[in-house]
PDB file of C-alpha atoms and ligand atoms in Angstrom:
ATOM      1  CA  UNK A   1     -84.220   9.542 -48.239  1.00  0.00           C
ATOM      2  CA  UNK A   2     -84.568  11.198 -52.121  1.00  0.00           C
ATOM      3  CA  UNK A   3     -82.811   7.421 -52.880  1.00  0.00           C
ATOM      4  CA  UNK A   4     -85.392   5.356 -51.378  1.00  0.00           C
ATOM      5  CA  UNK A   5     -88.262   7.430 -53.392  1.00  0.00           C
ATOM      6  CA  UNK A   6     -86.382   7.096 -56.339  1.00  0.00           C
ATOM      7  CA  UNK A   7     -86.222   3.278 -56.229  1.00  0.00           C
ATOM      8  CA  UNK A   8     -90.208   3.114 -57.144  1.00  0.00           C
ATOM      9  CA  UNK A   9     -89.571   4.231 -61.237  1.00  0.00           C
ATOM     10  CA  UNK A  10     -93.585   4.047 -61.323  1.00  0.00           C
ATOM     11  CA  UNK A  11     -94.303   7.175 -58.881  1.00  0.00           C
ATOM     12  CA  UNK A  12     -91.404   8.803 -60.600  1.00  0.00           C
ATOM     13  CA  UNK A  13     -93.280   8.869 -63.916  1.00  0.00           C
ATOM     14  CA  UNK A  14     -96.193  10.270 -61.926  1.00  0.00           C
ATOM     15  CA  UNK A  15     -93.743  12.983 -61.368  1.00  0.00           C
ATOM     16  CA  UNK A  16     -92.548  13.766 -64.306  1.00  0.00           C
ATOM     17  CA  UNK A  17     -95.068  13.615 -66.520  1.00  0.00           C
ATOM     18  CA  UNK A  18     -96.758  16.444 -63.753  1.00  0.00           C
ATOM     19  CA  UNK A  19     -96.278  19.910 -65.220  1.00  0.00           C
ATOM     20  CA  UNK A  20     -95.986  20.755 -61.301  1.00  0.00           C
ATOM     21  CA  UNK A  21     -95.241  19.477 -58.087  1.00  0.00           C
ATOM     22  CA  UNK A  22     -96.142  20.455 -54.467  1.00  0.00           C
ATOM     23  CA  UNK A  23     -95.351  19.127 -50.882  1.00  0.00           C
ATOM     24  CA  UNK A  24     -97.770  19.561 -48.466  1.00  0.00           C
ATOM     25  CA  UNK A  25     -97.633  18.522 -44.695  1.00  0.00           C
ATOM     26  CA  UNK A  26    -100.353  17.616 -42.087  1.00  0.00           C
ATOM     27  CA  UNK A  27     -99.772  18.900 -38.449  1.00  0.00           C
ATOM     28  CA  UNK A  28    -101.634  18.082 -35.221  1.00  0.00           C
ATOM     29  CA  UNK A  29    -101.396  16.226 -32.091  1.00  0.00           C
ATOM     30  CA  UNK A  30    -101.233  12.426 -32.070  1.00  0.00           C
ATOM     31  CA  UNK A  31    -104.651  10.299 -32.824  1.00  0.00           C
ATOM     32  CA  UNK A  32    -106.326  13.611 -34.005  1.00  0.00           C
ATOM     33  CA  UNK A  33    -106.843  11.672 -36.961  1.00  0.00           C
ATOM     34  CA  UNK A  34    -104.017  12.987 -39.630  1.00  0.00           C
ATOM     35  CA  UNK A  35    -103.357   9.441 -41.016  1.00  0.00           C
ATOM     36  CA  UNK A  36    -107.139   8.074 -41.590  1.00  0.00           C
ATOM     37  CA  UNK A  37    -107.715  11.838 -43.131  1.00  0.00           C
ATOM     38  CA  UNK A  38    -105.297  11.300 -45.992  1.00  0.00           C
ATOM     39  CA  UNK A  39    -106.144   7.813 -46.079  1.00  0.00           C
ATOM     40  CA  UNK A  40    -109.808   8.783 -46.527  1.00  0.00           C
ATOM     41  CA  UNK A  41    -108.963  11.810 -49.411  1.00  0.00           C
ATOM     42  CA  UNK A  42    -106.809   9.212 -51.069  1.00  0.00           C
ATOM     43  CA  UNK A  43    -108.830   5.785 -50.885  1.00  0.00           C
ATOM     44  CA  UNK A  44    -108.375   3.866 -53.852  1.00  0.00           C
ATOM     45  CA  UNK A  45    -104.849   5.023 -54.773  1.00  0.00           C
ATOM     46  CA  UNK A  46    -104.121   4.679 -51.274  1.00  0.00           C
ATOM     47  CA  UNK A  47    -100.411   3.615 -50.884  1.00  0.00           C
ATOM     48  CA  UNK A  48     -98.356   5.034 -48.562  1.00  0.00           C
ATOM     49  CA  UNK A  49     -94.546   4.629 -48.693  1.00  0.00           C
ATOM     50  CA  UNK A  50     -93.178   4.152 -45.336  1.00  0.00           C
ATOM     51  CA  UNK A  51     -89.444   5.913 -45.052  1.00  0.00           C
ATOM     52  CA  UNK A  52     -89.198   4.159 -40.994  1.00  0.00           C
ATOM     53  CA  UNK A  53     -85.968   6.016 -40.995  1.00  0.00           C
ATOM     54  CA  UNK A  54     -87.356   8.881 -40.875  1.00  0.00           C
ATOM     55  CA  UNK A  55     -90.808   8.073 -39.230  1.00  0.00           C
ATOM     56  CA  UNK A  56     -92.563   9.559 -42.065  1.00  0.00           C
ATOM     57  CA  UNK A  57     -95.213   8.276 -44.196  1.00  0.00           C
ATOM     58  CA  UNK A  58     -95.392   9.763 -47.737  1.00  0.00           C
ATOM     59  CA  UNK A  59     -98.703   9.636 -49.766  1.00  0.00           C
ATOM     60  CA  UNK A  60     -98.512  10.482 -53.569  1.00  0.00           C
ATOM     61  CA  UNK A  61    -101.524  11.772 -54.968  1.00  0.00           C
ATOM     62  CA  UNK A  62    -102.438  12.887 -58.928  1.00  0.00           C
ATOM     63  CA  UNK A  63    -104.370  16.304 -59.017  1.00  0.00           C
ATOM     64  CA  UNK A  64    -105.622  18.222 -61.409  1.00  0.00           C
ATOM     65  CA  UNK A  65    -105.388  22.287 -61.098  1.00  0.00           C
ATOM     66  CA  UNK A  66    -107.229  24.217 -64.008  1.00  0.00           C
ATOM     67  CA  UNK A  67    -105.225  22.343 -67.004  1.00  0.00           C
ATOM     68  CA  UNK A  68    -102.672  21.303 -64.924  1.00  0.00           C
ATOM     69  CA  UNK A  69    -101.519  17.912 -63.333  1.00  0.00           C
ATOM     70  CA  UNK A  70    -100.053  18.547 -60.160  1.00  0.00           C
ATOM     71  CA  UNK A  71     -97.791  15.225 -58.298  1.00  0.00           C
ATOM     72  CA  UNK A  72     -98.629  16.141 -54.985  1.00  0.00           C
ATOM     73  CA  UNK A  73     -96.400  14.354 -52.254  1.00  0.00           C
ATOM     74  CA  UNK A  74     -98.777  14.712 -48.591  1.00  0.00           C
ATOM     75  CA  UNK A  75     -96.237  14.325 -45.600  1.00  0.00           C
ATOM     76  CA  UNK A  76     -97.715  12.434 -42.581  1.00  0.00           C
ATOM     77  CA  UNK A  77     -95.571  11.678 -39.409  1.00  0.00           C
ATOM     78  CA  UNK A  78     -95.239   8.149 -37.420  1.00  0.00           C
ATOM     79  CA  UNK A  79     -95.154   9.742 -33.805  1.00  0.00           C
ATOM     80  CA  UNK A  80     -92.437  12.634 -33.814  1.00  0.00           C
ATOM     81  CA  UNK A  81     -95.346  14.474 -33.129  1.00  0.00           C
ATOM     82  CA  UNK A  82     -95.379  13.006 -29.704  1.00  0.00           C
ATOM     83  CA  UNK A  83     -92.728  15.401 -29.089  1.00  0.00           C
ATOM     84  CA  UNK A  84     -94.375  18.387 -29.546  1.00  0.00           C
ATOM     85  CA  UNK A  85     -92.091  19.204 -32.193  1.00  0.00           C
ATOM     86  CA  UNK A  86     -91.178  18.422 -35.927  1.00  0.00           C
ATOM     87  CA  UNK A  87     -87.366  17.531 -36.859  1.00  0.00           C
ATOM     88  CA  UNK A  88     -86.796  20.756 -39.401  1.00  0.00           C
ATOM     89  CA  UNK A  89     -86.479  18.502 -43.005  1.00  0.00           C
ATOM     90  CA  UNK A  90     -90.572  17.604 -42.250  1.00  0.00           C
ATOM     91  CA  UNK A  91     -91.129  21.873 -43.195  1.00  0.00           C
ATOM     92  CA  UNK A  92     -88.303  22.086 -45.779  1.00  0.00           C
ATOM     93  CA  UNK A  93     -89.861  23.631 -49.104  1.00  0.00           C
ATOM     94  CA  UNK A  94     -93.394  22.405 -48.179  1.00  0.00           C
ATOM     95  CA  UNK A  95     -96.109  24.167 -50.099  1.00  0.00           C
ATOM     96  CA  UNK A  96     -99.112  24.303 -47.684  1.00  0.00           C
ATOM     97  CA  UNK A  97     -99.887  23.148 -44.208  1.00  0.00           C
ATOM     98  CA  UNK A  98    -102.792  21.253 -42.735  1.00  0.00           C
ATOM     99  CA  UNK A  99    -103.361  21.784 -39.100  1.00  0.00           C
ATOM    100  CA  UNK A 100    -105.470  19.219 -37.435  1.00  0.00           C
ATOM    101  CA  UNK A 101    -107.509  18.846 -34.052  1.00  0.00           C
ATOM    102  CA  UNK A 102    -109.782  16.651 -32.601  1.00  0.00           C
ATOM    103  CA  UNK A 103    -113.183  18.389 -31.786  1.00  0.00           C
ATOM    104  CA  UNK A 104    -113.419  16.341 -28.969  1.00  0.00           C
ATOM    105  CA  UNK A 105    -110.085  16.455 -26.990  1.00  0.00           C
ATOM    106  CA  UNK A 106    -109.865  20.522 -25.724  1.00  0.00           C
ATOM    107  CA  UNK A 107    -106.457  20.071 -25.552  1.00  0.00           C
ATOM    108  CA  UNK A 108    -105.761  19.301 -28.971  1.00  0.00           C
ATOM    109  CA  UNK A 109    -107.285  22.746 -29.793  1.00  0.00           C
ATOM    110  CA  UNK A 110    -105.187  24.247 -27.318  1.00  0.00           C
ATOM    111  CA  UNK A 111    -101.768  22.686 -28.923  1.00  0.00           C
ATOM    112  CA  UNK A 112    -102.447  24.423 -31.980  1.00  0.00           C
ATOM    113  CA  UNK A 113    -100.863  27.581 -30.758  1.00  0.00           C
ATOM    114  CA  UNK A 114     -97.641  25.401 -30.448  1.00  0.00           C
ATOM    115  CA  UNK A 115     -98.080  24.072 -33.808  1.00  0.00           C
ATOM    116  CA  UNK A 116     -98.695  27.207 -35.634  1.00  0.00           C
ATOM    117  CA  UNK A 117     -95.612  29.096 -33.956  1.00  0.00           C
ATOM    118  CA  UNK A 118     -93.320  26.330 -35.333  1.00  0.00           C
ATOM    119  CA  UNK A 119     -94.549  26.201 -38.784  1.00  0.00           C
ATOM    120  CA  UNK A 120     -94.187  29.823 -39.276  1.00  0.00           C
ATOM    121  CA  UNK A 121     -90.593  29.931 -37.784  1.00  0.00           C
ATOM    122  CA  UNK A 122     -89.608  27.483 -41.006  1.00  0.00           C
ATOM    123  CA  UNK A 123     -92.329  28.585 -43.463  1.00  0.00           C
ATOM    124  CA  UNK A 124     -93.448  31.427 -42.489  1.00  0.00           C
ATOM    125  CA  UNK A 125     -95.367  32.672 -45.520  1.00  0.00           C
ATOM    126  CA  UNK A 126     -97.009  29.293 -46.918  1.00  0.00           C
ATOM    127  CA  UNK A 127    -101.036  28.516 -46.602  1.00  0.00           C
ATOM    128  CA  UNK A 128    -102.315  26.783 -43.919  1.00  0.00           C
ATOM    129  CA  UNK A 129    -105.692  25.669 -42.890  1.00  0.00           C
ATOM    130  CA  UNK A 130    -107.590  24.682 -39.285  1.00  0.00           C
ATOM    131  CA  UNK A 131    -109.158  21.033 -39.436  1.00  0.00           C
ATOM    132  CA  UNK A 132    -111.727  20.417 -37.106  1.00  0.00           C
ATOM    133  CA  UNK A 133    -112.110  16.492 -37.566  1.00  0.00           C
ATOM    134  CA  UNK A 134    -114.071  13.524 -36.045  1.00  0.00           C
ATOM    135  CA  UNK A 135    -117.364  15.745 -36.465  1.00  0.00           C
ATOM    136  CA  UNK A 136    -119.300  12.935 -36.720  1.00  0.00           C
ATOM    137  CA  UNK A 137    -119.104  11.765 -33.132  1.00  0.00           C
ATOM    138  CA  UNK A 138    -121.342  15.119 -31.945  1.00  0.00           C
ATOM    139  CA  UNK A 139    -122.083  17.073 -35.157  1.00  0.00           C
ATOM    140  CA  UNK A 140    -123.452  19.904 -32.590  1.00  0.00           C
ATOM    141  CA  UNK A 141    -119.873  21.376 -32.311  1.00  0.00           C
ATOM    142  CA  UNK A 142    -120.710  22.053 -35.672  1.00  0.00           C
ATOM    143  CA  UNK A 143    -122.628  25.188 -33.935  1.00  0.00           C
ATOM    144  CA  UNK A 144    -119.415  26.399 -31.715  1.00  0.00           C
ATOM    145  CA  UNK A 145    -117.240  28.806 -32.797  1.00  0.00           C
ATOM    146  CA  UNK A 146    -113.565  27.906 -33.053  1.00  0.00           C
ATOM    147  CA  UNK A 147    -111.828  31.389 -33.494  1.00  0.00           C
ATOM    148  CA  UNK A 148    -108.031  30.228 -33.866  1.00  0.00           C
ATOM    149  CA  UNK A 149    -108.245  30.055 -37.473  1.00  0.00           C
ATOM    150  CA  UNK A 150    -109.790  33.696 -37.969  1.00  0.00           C
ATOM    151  CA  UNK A 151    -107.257  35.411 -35.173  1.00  0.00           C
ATOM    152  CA  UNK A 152    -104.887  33.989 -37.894  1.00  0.00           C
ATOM    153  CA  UNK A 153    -106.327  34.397 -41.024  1.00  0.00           C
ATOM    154  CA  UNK A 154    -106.375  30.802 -42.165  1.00  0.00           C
ATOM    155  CA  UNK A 155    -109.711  28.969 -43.603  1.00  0.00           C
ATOM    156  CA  UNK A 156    -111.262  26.377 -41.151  1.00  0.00           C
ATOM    157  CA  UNK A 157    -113.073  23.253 -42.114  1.00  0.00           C
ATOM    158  CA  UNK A 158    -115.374  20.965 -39.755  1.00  0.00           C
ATOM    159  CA  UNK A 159    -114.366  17.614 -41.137  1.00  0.00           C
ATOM    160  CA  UNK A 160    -114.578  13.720 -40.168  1.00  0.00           C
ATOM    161  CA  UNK A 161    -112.399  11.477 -41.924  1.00  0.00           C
ATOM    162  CA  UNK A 162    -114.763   8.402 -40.703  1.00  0.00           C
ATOM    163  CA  UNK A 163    -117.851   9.632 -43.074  1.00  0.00           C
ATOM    164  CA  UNK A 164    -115.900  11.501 -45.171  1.00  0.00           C
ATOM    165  CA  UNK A 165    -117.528  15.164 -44.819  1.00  0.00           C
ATOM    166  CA  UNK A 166    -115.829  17.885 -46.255  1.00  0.00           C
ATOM    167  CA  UNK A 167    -112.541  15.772 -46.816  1.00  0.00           C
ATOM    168  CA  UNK A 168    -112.072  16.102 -50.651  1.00  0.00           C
ATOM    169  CA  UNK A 169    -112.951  19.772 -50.567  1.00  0.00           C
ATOM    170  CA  UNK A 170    -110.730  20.626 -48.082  1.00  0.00           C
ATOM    171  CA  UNK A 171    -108.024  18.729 -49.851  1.00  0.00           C
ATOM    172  CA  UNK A 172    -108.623  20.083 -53.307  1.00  0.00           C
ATOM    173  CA  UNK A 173    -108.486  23.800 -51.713  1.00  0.00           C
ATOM    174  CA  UNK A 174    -105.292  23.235 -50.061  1.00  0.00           C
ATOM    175  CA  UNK A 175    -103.626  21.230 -53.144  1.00  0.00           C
ATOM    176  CA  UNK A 176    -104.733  24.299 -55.326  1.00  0.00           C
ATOM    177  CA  UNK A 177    -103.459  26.656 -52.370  1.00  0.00           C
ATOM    178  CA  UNK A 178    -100.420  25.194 -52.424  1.00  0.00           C
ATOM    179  CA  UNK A 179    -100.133  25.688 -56.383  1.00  0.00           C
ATOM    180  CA  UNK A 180    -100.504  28.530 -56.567  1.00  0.00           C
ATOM    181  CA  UNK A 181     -98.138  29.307 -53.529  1.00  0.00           C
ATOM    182  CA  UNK A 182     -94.974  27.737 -55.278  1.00  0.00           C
ATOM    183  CA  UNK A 183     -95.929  29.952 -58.633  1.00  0.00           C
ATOM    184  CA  UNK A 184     -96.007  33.024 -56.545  1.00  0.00           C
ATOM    185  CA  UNK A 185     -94.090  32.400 -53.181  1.00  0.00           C
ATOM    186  CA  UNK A 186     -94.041  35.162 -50.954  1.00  0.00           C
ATOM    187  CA  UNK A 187     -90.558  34.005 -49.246  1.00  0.00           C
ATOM    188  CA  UNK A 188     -87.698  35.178 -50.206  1.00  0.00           C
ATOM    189  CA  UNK A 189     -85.862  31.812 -50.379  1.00  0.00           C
ATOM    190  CA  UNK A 190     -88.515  30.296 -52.021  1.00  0.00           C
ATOM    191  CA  UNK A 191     -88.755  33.134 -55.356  1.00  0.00           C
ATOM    192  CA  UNK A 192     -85.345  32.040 -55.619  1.00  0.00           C
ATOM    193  CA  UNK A 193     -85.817  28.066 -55.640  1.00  0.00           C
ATOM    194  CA  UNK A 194     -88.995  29.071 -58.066  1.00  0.00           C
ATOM    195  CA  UNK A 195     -86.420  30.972 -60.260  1.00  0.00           C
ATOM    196  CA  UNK A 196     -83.899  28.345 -60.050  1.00  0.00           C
ATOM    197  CA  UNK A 197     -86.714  25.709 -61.118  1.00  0.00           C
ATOM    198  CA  UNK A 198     -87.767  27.688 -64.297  1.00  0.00           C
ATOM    199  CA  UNK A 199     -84.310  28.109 -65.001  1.00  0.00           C
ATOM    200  CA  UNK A 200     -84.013  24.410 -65.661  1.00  0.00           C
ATOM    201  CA  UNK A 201     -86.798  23.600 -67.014  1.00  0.00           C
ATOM    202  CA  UNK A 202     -85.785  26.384 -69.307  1.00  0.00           C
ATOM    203  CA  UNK A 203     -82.307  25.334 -70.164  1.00  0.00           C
ATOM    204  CA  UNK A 204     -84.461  21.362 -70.749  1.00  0.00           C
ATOM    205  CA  UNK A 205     -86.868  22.990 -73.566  1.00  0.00           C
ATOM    206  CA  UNK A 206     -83.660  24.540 -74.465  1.00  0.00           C
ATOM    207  CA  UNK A 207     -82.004  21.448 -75.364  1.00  0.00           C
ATOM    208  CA  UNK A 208     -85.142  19.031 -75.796  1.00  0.00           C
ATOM    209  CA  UNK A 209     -84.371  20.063 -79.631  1.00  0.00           C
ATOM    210  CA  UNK A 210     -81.387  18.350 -79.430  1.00  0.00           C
ATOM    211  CA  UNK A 211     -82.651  15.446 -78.050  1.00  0.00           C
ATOM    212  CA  UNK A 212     -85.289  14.929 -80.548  1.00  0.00           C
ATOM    213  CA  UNK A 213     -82.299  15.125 -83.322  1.00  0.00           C
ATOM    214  CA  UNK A 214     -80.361  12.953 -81.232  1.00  0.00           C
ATOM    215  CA  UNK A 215     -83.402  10.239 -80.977  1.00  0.00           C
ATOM    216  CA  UNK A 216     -84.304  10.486 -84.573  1.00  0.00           C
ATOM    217  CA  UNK A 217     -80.521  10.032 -85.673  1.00  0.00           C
ATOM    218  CA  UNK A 218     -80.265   6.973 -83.790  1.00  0.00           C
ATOM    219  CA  UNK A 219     -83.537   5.575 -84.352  1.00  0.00           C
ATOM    220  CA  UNK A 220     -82.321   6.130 -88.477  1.00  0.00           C
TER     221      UNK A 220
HETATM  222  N1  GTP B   1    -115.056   9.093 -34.853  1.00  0.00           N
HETATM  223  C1  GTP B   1    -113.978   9.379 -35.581  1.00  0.00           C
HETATM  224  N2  GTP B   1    -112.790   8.806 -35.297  1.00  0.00           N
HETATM  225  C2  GTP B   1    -111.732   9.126 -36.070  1.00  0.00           C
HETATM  226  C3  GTP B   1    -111.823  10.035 -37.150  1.00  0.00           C
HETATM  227  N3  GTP B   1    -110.588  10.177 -37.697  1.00  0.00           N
HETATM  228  C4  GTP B   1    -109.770   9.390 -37.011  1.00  0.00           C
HETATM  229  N4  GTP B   1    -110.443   8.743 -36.030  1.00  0.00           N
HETATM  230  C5  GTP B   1    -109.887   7.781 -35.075  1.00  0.00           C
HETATM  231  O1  GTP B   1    -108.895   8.450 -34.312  1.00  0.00           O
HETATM  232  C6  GTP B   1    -107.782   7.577 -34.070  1.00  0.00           C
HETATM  233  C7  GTP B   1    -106.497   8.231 -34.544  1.00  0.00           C
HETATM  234  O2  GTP B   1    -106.519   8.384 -35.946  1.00  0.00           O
HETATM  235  P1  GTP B   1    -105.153   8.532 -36.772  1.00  0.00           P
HETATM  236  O3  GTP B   1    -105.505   8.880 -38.159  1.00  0.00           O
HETATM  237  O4  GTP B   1    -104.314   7.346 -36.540  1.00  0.00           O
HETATM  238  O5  GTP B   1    -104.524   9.779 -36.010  1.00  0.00           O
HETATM  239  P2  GTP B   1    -103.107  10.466 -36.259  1.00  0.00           P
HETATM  240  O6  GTP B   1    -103.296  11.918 -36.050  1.00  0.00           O
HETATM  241  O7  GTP B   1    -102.550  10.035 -37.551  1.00  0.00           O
HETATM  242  O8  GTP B   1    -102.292   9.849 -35.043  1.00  0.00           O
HETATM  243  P3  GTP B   1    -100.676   9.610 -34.923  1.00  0.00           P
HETATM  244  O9  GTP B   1    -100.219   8.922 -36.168  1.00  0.00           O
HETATM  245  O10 GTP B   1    -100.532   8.792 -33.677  1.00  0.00           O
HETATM  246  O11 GTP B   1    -100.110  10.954 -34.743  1.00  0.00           O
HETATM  247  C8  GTP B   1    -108.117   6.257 -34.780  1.00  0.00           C
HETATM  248  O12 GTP B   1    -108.630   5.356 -33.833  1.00  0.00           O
HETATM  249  C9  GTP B   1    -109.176   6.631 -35.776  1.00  0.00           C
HETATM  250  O13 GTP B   1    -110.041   5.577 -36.060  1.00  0.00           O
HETATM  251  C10 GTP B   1    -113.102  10.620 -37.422  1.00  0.00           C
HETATM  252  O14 GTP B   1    -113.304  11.438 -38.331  1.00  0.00           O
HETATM  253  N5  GTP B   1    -114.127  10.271 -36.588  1.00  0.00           N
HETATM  254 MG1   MG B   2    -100.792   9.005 -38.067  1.00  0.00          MG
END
């Protein structure tokens, strides 16, 4: 899979010219509207990558955080979700989570429970959000109370990716969420991939001296 994203050099630059990187993955039943939401955050740089192998669609996006630039890779699934379940690689070393439902399909709502249980058996520490989306086809469940995000803890947004409410702010919270997750990761497997990651970039500054030598000698 990491060789068919490395065969487009021009989102690799996008990568690493980013002083950091984050993954973050969309959950939800099918037709909830997980696709048209990122399509609708990312509009005019919209251009998915389609890895069919996999069934995954992966969306590269540009943020900025404070002074930072953050590549941000947003993982959307082509119907695994069907299955009421994710294969394991869709939660490996993702950032933050969005959870999605369709305000008017019940049963969508329900499912979340089942959703929620399997992220936190793989990440069980990373932020995660409750999407209420398609809003615009009865704004009045604007005025019900959906309590599954605060028996959890986790911020809920009333969204609709058709007129765009509250897309880009959700979005930018979770991207900045998700930042500031992989600086301070509360999972024990994850402080170690964060110290393995400083590490190199470390031993890189370490020898970027070098380099420059090495460049001016030959350009000489
Ligand atoms: N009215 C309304 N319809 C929406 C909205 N978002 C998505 N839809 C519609 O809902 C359907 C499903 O949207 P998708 O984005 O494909 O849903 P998904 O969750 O990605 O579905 P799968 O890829 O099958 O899992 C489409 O017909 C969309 O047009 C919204 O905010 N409002
Ligand atoms: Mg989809």
């Amino acid at each position: 899979m990491a060789d068919d994203v490395g065969s487009i050099p021009e989102l690799d630059q996008k990568k690493y010219d980013a002083d950091e990187q984050v993954k973050i993955i969309c959950l939800g039943d099918s037709a909830v509207g997980k696709s048209k939401l990122m399509e609708r955050f990312l509009m005019d740089e919209y251009r998915p990558q389609q890895l069919s192998t996999y069934a995954l669609t992966l969306y590269k996006h540009t943020a900025s955080v404070g002074t930072k630039t953050v590549a941000v890779d947003f993982w959307d699934t082509a119907g695994q979700e069907r299955f009421q379940s994710m294969h394991p690689s869709y939660y490996h070393k993702a950032h933050a989570c969005i959870m999605v439902f369709d305000v008017q399909r019940k049963i969508t709502y329900k499912n979340l429970v089942n959703w929620y249980k399997e992220l936190r058996e793989y990440r069980p520490e990373i932020p995660c959000c409750v999407v209420a989306n398609k809003i615009d086809a009865d704004l009045k469940v604007t005025q019900r109370s959906f309590n599954f995000g605060k028996k959890h803890g986790l911020p809920f947004y009333f969204v609709s990716a058709a007129d765009g409410s509250n897309v880009v702010k959700m979005f930018r919270e979770m991207i900045k969420r998700a930042v500031e997750y992989k600086q301070n990761p509360r999972d024990f497997m994850d402080e170690v991939m964060q110290e393995l990651e400083n590490f190199d970039l470390e031993k890189k500054e370490d020898n970027s001296g070098a380099d420059e030598d090495g460049l001016k000698s030959i350009e000489s």
